[in-house]
XYZ file of C-alpha atoms in Angstrom:
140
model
C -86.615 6.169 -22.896
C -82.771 6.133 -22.632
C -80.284 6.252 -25.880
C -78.843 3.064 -26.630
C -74.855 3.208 -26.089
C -73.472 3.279 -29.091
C -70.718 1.105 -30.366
C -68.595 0.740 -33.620
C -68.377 -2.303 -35.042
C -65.443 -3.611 -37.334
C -66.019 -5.389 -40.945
C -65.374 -9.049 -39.673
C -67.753 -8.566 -36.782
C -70.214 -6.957 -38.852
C -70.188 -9.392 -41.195
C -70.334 -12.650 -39.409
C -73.547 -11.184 -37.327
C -75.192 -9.452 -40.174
C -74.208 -10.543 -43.275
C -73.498 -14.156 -43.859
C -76.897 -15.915 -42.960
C -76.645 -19.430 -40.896
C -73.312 -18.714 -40.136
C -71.504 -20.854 -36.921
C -69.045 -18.753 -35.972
C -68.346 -19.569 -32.707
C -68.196 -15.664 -31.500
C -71.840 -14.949 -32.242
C -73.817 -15.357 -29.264
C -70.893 -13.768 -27.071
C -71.053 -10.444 -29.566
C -75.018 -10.900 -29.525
C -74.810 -10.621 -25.787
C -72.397 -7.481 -25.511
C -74.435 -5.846 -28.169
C -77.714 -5.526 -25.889
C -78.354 -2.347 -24.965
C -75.911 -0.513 -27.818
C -76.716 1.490 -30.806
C -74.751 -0.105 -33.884
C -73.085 1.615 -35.831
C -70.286 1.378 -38.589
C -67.199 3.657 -40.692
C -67.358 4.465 -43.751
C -64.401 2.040 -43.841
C -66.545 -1.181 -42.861
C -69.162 0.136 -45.550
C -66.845 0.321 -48.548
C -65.642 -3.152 -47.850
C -68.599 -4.804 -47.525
C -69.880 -3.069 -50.895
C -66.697 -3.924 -52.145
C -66.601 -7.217 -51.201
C -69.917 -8.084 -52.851
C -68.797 -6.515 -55.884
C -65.408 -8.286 -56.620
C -67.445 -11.774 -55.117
C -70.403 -10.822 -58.030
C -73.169 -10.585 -56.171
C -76.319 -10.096 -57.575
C -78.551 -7.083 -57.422
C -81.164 -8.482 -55.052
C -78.277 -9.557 -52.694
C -76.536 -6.151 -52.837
C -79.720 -4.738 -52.272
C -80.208 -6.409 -49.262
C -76.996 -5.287 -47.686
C -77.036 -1.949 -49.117
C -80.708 -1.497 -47.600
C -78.981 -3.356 -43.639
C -76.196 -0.556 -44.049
C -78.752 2.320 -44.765
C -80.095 1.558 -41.532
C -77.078 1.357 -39.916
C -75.713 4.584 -38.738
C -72.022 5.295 -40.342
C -69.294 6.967 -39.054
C -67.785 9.375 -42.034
C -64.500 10.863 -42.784
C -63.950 14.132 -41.192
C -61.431 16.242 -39.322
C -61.610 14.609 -36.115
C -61.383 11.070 -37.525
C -58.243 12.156 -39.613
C -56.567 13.460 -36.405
C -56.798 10.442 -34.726
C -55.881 8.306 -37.590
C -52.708 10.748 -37.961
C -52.119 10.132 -33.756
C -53.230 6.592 -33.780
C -50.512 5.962 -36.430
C -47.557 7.695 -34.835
C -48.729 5.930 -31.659
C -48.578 2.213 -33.393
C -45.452 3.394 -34.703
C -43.764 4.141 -32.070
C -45.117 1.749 -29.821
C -44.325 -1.220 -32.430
C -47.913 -2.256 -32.893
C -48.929 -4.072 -35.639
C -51.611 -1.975 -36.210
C -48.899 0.214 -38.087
C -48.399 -1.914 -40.681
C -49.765 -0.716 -43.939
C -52.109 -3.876 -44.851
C -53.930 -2.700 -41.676
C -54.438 0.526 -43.228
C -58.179 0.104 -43.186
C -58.141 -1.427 -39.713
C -56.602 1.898 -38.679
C -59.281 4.082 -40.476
C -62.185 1.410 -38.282
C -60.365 1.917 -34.947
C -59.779 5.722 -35.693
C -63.298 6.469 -35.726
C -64.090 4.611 -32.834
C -61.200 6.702 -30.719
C -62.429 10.293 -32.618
C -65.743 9.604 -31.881
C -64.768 8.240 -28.081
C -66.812 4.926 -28.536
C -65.677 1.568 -28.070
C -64.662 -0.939 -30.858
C -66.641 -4.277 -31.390
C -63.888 -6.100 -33.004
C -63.120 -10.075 -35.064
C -59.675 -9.087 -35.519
C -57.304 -9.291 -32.975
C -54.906 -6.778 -34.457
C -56.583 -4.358 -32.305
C -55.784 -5.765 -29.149
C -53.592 -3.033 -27.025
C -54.280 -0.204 -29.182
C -53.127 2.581 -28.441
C -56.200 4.944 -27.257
C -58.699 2.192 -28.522
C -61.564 0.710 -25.869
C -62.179 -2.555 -26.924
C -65.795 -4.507 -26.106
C -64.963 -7.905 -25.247
């Protein structure tokens, strides 16, 4: 039996597939479809703002049990020295380039897609600020 192919999925994508139940978001099925085959997995970024998110939106303790308990099983990608290398070259790459993805209210968008290009996996991404990316592969 083969490894599934991992890929990193971003907070909005996470979300709309795993999170909010019954949702019609129209991009659903099309990420359902690319995701056959592929391992999950998410950063530590896309954790904190989930769990953050359900805090400041008060949700109760069975409902942040139930996402606490989908992110356990959820592989995450953590915060180490090859993650803050590519953050530090992803930046100065944006920056120069005069990508959006600079900008600092897509700080956390920068820590998502900087684990994805440490880890040399490809980003399952809602948010089109990662489009063109400097080092990023996108699954579309």
């Amino acid at each position: 039996m083969s490894n599934p192919r991992p890929t990193l999925i971003d907070t909005d994508a996470f979300s709309v597939l795993f999170v909010r139940y019954g949702s019609s978001d129209h991009r659903i099925a099309g990420w359902r479809d690319v995701l056959v085959g592929r391992q999950v997995l998410v950063s530590f970024q896309t954790r904190a703002e989930l769990l953050g998110g359900a805090a400041s939106n008060g949700w109760g303790d069975r409902r942040t049990a139930k996402l606490r308990v989908m992110l356990d099983r959820t592989p995450t990608i953590g915060l180490d020295n090859e993650v803050i290398d590519a953050y530090a070259t992803l930046f100065a790459a944006c920056r120069r380039a005069g990508h959006g993805l600079q900008a600092k209210v897509h700080t956390g968008d920068r820590w998502v897609a900087s684990c994805a290009i440490a880890k040399g996996i490809p980003l399952l991404a809602g948010d089109g600020i990662y489009r063109n990316a400097p080092s990023l592969d996108l699954v579309s």
